[in-house]
Amino acid sequence: VSTQSTGLIGSMGVSAAFGVIYLFTSELAPTSHRGMVLSLSSSSARIGSFIGPYMSLMYNVADRRVPLVVFAVLTALCGLAVWFQRDTTGRRIPETPKDVDCYAKTKNENSQSTFA
């Protein structure tokens, strides 16, 4: 397989993932916070796309492993952040700030919550 075809397949995969992540991220957030979460995700993606070309220039300046380590560490940190999120399968999640306050109060009182 040639380098060009491998690069094309990788580019198509990244483009597809970039489009899907917007749809997926918007479904993770409550309706009242969806715009803020989507804009934060978009900002993070833009920072990553801004840093990407500079990392490829690092091959000429530093050891070839430096950009790979940078991307590996960032990926591991994101994976670790996702690991600590609660599983909400089959549970009702709060959709408004008032629901979050209600959930926090009931959780502090150590009683059974309708959202847990």
PDB file of C-alpha atoms in Angstrom:
ATOM      1  CA  VAL A   1       0.000   0.000   0.000  1.00  0.00           C
ATOM      2  CA  SER A   2       1.443   3.318  -1.023  1.00  0.00           C
ATOM      3  CA  THR A   3       2.066   6.225   1.281  1.00  0.00           C
ATOM      4  CA  GLN A   4      -0.430   8.403  -0.584  1.00  0.00           C
ATOM      5  CA  SER A   5      -3.276   5.930  -0.243  1.00  0.00           C
ATOM      6  CA  THR A   6      -2.502   5.428   3.445  1.00  0.00           C
ATOM      7  CA  GLY A   7      -2.519   9.195   3.948  1.00  0.00           C
ATOM      8  CA  LEU A   8      -5.799   9.513   2.069  1.00  0.00           C
ATOM      9  CA  ILE A   9      -7.446   6.802   4.156  1.00  0.00           C
ATOM     10  CA  GLY A  10      -6.172   8.452   7.349  1.00  0.00           C
ATOM     11  CA  SER A  11      -7.406  11.850   6.229  1.00  0.00           C
ATOM     12  CA  MET A  12     -10.853  10.453   5.446  1.00  0.00           C
ATOM     13  CA  GLY A  13     -10.968   8.770   8.855  1.00  0.00           C
ATOM     14  CA  VAL A  14     -10.033  11.957  10.677  1.00  0.00           C
ATOM     15  CA  SER A  15     -12.615  13.953   8.718  1.00  0.00           C
ATOM     16  CA  ALA A  16     -15.328  11.411   9.495  1.00  0.00           C
ATOM     17  CA  ALA A  17     -14.409  11.343  13.191  1.00  0.00           C
ATOM     18  CA  PHE A  18     -14.406  15.140  13.306  1.00  0.00           C
ATOM     19  CA  GLY A  19     -17.961  15.252  11.950  1.00  0.00           C
ATOM     20  CA  VAL A  20     -19.252  12.478  14.191  1.00  0.00           C
ATOM     21  CA  ILE A  21     -17.751  13.930  17.348  1.00  0.00           C
ATOM     22  CA  TYR A  22     -19.882  17.069  17.003  1.00  0.00           C
ATOM     23  CA  LEU A  23     -23.058  15.008  16.884  1.00  0.00           C
ATOM     24  CA  PHE A  24     -21.964  12.763  19.733  1.00  0.00           C
ATOM     25  CA  THR A  25     -20.837  15.614  21.982  1.00  0.00           C
ATOM     26  CA  SER A  26     -24.082  17.508  21.595  1.00  0.00           C
ATOM     27  CA  GLU A  27     -26.025  14.460  22.800  1.00  0.00           C
ATOM     28  CA  LEU A  28     -23.901  14.085  25.952  1.00  0.00           C
ATOM     29  CA  ALA A  29     -24.818  17.461  27.396  1.00  0.00           C
ATOM     30  CA  PRO A  30     -28.157  18.491  28.889  1.00  0.00           C
ATOM     31  CA  THR A  31     -30.262  20.634  26.586  1.00  0.00           C
ATOM     32  CA  SER A  32     -29.707  23.800  28.603  1.00  0.00           C
ATOM     33  CA  HIS A  33     -25.897  23.456  28.400  1.00  0.00           C
ATOM     34  CA  ARG A  34     -25.588  22.009  24.903  1.00  0.00           C
ATOM     35  CA  GLY A  35     -24.381  25.200  23.218  1.00  0.00           C
ATOM     36  CA  MET A  36     -21.697  25.848  25.808  1.00  0.00           C
ATOM     37  CA  VAL A  37     -20.410  22.264  25.675  1.00  0.00           C
ATOM     38  CA  LEU A  38     -20.388  22.271  21.889  1.00  0.00           C
ATOM     39  CA  SER A  39     -18.465  25.551  21.739  1.00  0.00           C
ATOM     40  CA  LEU A  40     -15.927  24.269  24.271  1.00  0.00           C
ATOM     41  CA  SER A  41     -15.466  21.115  22.203  1.00  0.00           C
ATOM     42  CA  SER A  42     -15.092  23.152  19.040  1.00  0.00           C
ATOM     43  CA  SER A  43     -12.471  25.354  20.690  1.00  0.00           C
ATOM     44  CA  SER A  44     -10.523  22.315  21.825  1.00  0.00           C
ATOM     45  CA  ALA A  45     -10.639  20.861  18.322  1.00  0.00           C
ATOM     46  CA  ARG A  46      -9.407  24.121  16.828  1.00  0.00           C
ATOM     47  CA  ILE A  47      -6.501  24.242  19.274  1.00  0.00           C
ATOM     48  CA  GLY A  48      -5.584  20.694  18.301  1.00  0.00           C
ATOM     49  CA  SER A  49      -5.741  21.494  14.597  1.00  0.00           C
ATOM     50  CA  PHE A  50      -3.597  24.566  15.224  1.00  0.00           C
ATOM     51  CA  ILE A  51      -0.916  22.594  17.092  1.00  0.00           C
ATOM     52  CA  GLY A  52      -0.840  19.701  14.600  1.00  0.00           C
ATOM     53  CA  PRO A  53       1.349  21.329  11.919  1.00  0.00           C
ATOM     54  CA  TYR A  54       3.807  22.531  14.525  1.00  0.00           C
ATOM     55  CA  MET A  55       4.163  19.010  15.846  1.00  0.00           C
ATOM     56  CA  SER A  56       5.063  17.795  12.368  1.00  0.00           C
ATOM     57  CA  LEU A  57       7.767  20.479  12.229  1.00  0.00           C
ATOM     58  CA  MET A  58       9.183  19.064  15.470  1.00  0.00           C
ATOM     59  CA  TYR A  59      10.513  16.119  13.455  1.00  0.00           C
ATOM     60  CA  ASN A  60      13.126  18.433  11.913  1.00  0.00           C
ATOM     61  CA  VAL A  61      14.061  20.169  15.163  1.00  0.00           C
ATOM     62  CA  ALA A  62      13.896  17.545  17.898  1.00  0.00           C
ATOM     63  CA  ASP A  63      14.008  13.803  18.208  1.00  0.00           C
ATOM     64  CA  ARG A  64      11.383  12.002  16.099  1.00  0.00           C
ATOM     65  CA  ARG A  65       9.778  10.576  19.224  1.00  0.00           C
ATOM     66  CA  VAL A  66       8.889  13.960  20.749  1.00  0.00           C
ATOM     67  CA  PRO A  67       5.724  14.624  18.670  1.00  0.00           C
ATOM     68  CA  LEU A  68       4.588  11.043  19.160  1.00  0.00           C
ATOM     69  CA  VAL A  69       5.023  11.340  22.920  1.00  0.00           C
ATOM     70  CA  VAL A  70       3.108  14.637  22.964  1.00  0.00           C
ATOM     71  CA  PHE A  71       0.158  13.104  21.119  1.00  0.00           C
ATOM     72  CA  ALA A  72       0.321   9.910  23.194  1.00  0.00           C
ATOM     73  CA  VAL A  73       0.255  11.852  26.475  1.00  0.00           C
ATOM     74  CA  LEU A  74      -2.663  14.030  25.344  1.00  0.00           C
ATOM     75  CA  THR A  75      -4.573  10.942  24.199  1.00  0.00           C
ATOM     76  CA  ALA A  76      -3.905   9.175  27.498  1.00  0.00           C
ATOM     77  CA  LEU A  77      -5.107  12.214  29.474  1.00  0.00           C
ATOM     78  CA  CYS A  78      -8.336  12.343  27.465  1.00  0.00           C
ATOM     79  CA  GLY A  79      -8.843   8.615  27.939  1.00  0.00           C
ATOM     80  CA  LEU A  80      -8.270   8.990  31.669  1.00  0.00           C
ATOM     81  CA  ALA A  81     -10.815  11.816  31.845  1.00  0.00           C
ATOM     82  CA  VAL A  82     -13.397   9.675  30.062  1.00  0.00           C
ATOM     83  CA  TRP A  83     -12.643   6.728  32.342  1.00  0.00           C
ATOM     84  CA  PHE A  84     -13.832   8.669  35.409  1.00  0.00           C
ATOM     85  CA  GLN A  85     -17.171   9.694  33.926  1.00  0.00           C
ATOM     86  CA  ARG A  86     -20.194   7.955  35.390  1.00  0.00           C
ATOM     87  CA  ASP A  87     -22.153   5.489  33.329  1.00  0.00           C
ATOM     88  CA  THR A  88     -25.661   6.808  32.733  1.00  0.00           C
ATOM     89  CA  THR A  89     -27.081   3.820  30.883  1.00  0.00           C
ATOM     90  CA  GLY A  90     -30.724   3.414  31.839  1.00  0.00           C
ATOM     91  CA  ARG A  91     -30.656   6.409  34.174  1.00  0.00           C
ATOM     92  CA  ARG A  92     -32.389   9.734  33.870  1.00  0.00           C
ATOM     93  CA  ILE A  93     -29.895  12.589  33.746  1.00  0.00           C
ATOM     94  CA  PRO A  94     -30.582  16.158  34.879  1.00  0.00           C
ATOM     95  CA  GLU A  95     -31.556  18.410  31.981  1.00  0.00           C
ATOM     96  CA  THR A  96     -31.784  21.836  33.598  1.00  0.00           C
ATOM     97  CA  PRO A  97     -29.738  23.652  36.241  1.00  0.00           C
ATOM     98  CA  LYS A  98     -32.710  23.270  38.610  1.00  0.00           C
ATOM     99  CA  ASP A  99     -32.558  19.477  38.153  1.00  0.00           C
ATOM    100  CA  VAL A 100     -28.843  19.547  38.982  1.00  0.00           C
ATOM    101  CA  ASP A 101     -29.497  21.517  42.175  1.00  0.00           C
ATOM    102  CA  CYS A 102     -32.251  19.077  43.146  1.00  0.00           C
ATOM    103  CA  TYR A 103     -29.925  16.149  42.463  1.00  0.00           C
ATOM    104  CA  ALA A 104     -27.119  17.685  44.523  1.00  0.00           C
ATOM    105  CA  LYS A 105     -29.428  18.358  47.484  1.00  0.00           C
ATOM    106  CA  THR A 106     -30.837  14.850  47.509  1.00  0.00           C
ATOM    107  CA  LYS A 107     -27.365  13.350  47.164  1.00  0.00           C
ATOM    108  CA  ASN A 108     -26.090  15.404  50.114  1.00  0.00           C
ATOM    109  CA  GLU A 109     -28.982  14.196  52.237  1.00  0.00           C
ATOM    110  CA  ASN A 110     -27.988  10.573  51.453  1.00  0.00           C
ATOM    111  CA  SER A 111     -31.496   9.785  50.259  1.00  0.00           C
ATOM    112  CA  GLN A 112     -32.595   7.964  47.149  1.00  0.00           C
ATOM    113  CA  SER A 113     -32.417  10.290  44.122  1.00  0.00           C
ATOM    114  CA  THR A 114     -34.691  10.139  41.115  1.00  0.00           C
ATOM    115  CA  PHE A 115     -31.692  10.866  38.886  1.00  0.00           C
ATOM    116  CA  ALA A 116     -29.234   8.269  40.263  1.00  0.00           C
TER     117      ALA A 116
END
